[in-house]
CSV table of C-alpha atoms in Angstrom, one decimal:
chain,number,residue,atom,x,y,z
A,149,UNK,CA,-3.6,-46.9,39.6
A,150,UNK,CA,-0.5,-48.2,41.9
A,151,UNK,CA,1.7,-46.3,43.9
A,152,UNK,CA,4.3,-46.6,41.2
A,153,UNK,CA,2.6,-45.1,38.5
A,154,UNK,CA,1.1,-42.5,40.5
A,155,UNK,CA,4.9,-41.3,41.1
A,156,UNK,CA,5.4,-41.1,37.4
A,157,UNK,CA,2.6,-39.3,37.0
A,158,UNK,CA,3.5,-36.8,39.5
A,159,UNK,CA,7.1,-36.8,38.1
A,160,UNK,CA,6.1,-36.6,34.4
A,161,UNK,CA,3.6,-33.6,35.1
A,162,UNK,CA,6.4,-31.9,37.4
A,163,UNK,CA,9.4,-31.8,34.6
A,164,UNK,CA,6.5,-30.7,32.2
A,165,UNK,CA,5.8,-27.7,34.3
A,166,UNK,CA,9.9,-27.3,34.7
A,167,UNK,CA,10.5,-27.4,31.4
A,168,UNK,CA,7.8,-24.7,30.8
A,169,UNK,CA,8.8,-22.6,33.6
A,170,UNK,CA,12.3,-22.3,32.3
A,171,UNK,CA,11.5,-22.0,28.7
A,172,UNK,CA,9.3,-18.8,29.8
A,173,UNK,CA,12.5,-17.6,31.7
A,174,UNK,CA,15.3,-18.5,29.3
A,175,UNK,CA,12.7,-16.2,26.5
A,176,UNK,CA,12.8,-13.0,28.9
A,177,UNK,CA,16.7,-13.4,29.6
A,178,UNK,CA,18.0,-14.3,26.2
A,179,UNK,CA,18.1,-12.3,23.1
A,180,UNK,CA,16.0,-13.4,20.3
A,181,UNK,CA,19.2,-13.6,18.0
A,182,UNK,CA,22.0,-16.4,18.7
A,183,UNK,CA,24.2,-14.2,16.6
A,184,UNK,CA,26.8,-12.1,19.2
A,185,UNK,CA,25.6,-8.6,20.4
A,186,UNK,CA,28.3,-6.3,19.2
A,187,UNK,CA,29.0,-2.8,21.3
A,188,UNK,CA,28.2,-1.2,18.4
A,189,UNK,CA,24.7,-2.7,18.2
A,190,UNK,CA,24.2,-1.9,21.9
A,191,UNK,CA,25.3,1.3,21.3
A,192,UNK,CA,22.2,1.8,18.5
A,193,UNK,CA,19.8,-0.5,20.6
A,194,UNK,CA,20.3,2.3,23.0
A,195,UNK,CA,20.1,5.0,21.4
A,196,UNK,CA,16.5,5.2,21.2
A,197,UNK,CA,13.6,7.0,18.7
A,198,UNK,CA,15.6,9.1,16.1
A,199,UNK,CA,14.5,12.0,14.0
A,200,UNK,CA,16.8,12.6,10.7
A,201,UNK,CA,16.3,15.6,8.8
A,202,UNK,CA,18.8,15.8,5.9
A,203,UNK,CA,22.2,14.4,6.6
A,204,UNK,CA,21.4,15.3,10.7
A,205,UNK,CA,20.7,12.7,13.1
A,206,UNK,CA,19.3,13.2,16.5
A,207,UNK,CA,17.9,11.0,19.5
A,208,UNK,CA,14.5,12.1,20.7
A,209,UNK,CA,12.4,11.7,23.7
A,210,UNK,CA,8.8,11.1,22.4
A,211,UNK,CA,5.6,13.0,23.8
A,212,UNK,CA,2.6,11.1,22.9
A,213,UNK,CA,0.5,10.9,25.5
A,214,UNK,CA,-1.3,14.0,26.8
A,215,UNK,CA,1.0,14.1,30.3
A,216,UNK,CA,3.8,13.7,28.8
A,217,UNK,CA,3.6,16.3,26.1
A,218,UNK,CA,2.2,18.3,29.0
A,219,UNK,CA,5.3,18.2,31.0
A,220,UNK,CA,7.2,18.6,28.1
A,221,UNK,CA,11.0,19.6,28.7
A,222,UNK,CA,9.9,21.9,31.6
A,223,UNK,CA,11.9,21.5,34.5
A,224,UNK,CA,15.1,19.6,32.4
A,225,UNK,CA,18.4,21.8,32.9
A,226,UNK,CA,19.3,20.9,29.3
A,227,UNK,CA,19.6,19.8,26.1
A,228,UNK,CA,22.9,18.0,24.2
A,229,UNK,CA,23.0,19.1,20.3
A,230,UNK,CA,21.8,15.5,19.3
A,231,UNK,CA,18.9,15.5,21.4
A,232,UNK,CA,15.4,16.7,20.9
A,233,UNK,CA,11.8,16.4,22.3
A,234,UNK,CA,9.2,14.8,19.8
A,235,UNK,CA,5.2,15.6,20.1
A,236,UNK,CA,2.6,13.2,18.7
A,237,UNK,CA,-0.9,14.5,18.6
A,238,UNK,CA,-3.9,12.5,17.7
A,239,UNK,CA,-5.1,14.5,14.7
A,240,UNK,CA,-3.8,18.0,13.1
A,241,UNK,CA,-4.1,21.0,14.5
A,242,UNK,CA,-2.6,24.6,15.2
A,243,UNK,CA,-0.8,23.2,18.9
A,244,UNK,CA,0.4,26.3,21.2
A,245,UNK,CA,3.4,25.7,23.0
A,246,UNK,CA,4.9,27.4,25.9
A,247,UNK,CA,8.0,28.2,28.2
A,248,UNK,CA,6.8,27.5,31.2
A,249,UNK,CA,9.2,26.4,33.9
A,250,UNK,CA,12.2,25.9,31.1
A,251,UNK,CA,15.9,26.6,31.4
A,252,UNK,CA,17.3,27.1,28.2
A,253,UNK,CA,16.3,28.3,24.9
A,254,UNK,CA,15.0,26.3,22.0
A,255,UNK,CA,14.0,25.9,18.4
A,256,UNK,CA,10.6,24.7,17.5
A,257,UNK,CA,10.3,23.1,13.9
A,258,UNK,CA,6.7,22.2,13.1
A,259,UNK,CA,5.5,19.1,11.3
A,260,UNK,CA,2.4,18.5,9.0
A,261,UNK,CA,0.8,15.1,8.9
A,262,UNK,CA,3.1,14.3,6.1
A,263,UNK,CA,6.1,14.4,7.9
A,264,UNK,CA,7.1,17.6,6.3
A,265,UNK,CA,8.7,21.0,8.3
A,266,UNK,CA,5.7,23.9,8.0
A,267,UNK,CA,7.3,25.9,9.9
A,268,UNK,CA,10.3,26.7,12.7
A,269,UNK,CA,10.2,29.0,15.4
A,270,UNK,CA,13.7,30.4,16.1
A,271,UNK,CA,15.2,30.3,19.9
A,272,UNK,CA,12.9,30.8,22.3
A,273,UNK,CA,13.8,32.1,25.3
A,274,UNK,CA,12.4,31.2,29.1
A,275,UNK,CA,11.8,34.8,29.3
A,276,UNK,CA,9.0,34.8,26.6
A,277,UNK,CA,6.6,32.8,29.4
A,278,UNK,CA,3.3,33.2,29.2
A,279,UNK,CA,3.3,33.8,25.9
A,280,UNK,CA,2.1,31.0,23.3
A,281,UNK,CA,3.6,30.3,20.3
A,282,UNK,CA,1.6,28.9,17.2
A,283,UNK,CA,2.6,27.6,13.7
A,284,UNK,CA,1.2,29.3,11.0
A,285,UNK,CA,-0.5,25.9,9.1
A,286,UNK,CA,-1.9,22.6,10.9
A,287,UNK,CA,0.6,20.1,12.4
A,288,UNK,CA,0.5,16.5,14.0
A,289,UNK,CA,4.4,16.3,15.2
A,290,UNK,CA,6.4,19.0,16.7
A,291,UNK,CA,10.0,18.6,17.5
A,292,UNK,CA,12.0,21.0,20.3
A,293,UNK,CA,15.8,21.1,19.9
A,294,UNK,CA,18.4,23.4,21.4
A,295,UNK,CA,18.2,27.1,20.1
A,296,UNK,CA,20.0,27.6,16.9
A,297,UNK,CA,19.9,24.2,16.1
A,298,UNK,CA,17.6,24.9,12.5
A,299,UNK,CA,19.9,27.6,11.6
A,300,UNK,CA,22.8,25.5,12.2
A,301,UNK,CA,21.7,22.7,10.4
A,302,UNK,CA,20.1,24.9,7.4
A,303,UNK,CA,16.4,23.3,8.6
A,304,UNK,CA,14.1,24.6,5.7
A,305,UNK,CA,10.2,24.6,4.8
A,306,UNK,CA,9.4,21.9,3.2
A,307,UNK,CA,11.7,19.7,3.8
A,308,UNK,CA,11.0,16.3,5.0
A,309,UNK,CA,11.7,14.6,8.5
A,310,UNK,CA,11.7,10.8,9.1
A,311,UNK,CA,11.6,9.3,12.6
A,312,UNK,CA,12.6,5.8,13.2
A,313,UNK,CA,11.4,3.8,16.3
């Protein structure tokens, strides 16, 4: 092979790796869409995991992994209306939950397998520490919200919760 062709070798294999190299970037910086991103679909981008129970719709932080549901909201000063904690466990079971090291008082609604409320534990104070609370049937979610939350949204047995991603 000549000189020449060597160079157009070398130039051919170096705009292919270009080319690459900036197809890989432009897949991380744009949006998979071409269509314009709207505030208001930024707004619900960023809104993150939501719970809905009824007509109410609330942003949650989700606990699935063990340090996580661990940590829990212990240590957080608060808690907006719209905003709860949601537990994933592995398999169902009677999960105790504490008050350790929290600032506020909360509701905890319980959640079967099936997505459906088995029970609700009405506003637990940080005074109640070291005492365990329990639901009284077998759950796989549990959702913490701000005390009197249920009771103001009329949160019954029963009824069904959906979470969206």
């Amino acid at each position: 092979m000549n000189n020449n062709a060597k160079k157009a070798v070398i130039i051919g294999i170096t705009i292919l790796i270009a080319t690459a190299f900036f197809a890989v970037w432009k897949s991380y910086r744009m949006p998979a869409s071409t269509e314009a991103v709207t505030p208001q679909a930024m707004s619900e981008q960023s809104t993150g995991p939501r719970v809905t129970i009824g007509d109410t719709t609330i942003t949650v932080t989700v606990a699935d992994t063990e340090a996580v549901r661990q940590q829990g909201l212990s240590g957080k000063e608060s808690l907006a209306q719209d905003e709860g904690m949601l537990f994933f466990f592995d398999t169902p079971g009677k999960y105790g939950f504490w008050m350790k090291d929290m600032h506020f008082p909360i509701d905890i609604i319980w959640i079967d397998a099936g997505w459906q409320i088995v029970d609700v534990t009405h506003t637990l104070t940080p005074e109640t520490y070291p005492k365990v609370f329990f639901p009284q049937a077998s759950v796989q979610y549990v959702l913490e919200v701000p005390a009197g939350f249920s009771t103001q949204h009329k949160l019954l047995i029963g009824q069904l919760v959906q979470f969206e991603k």
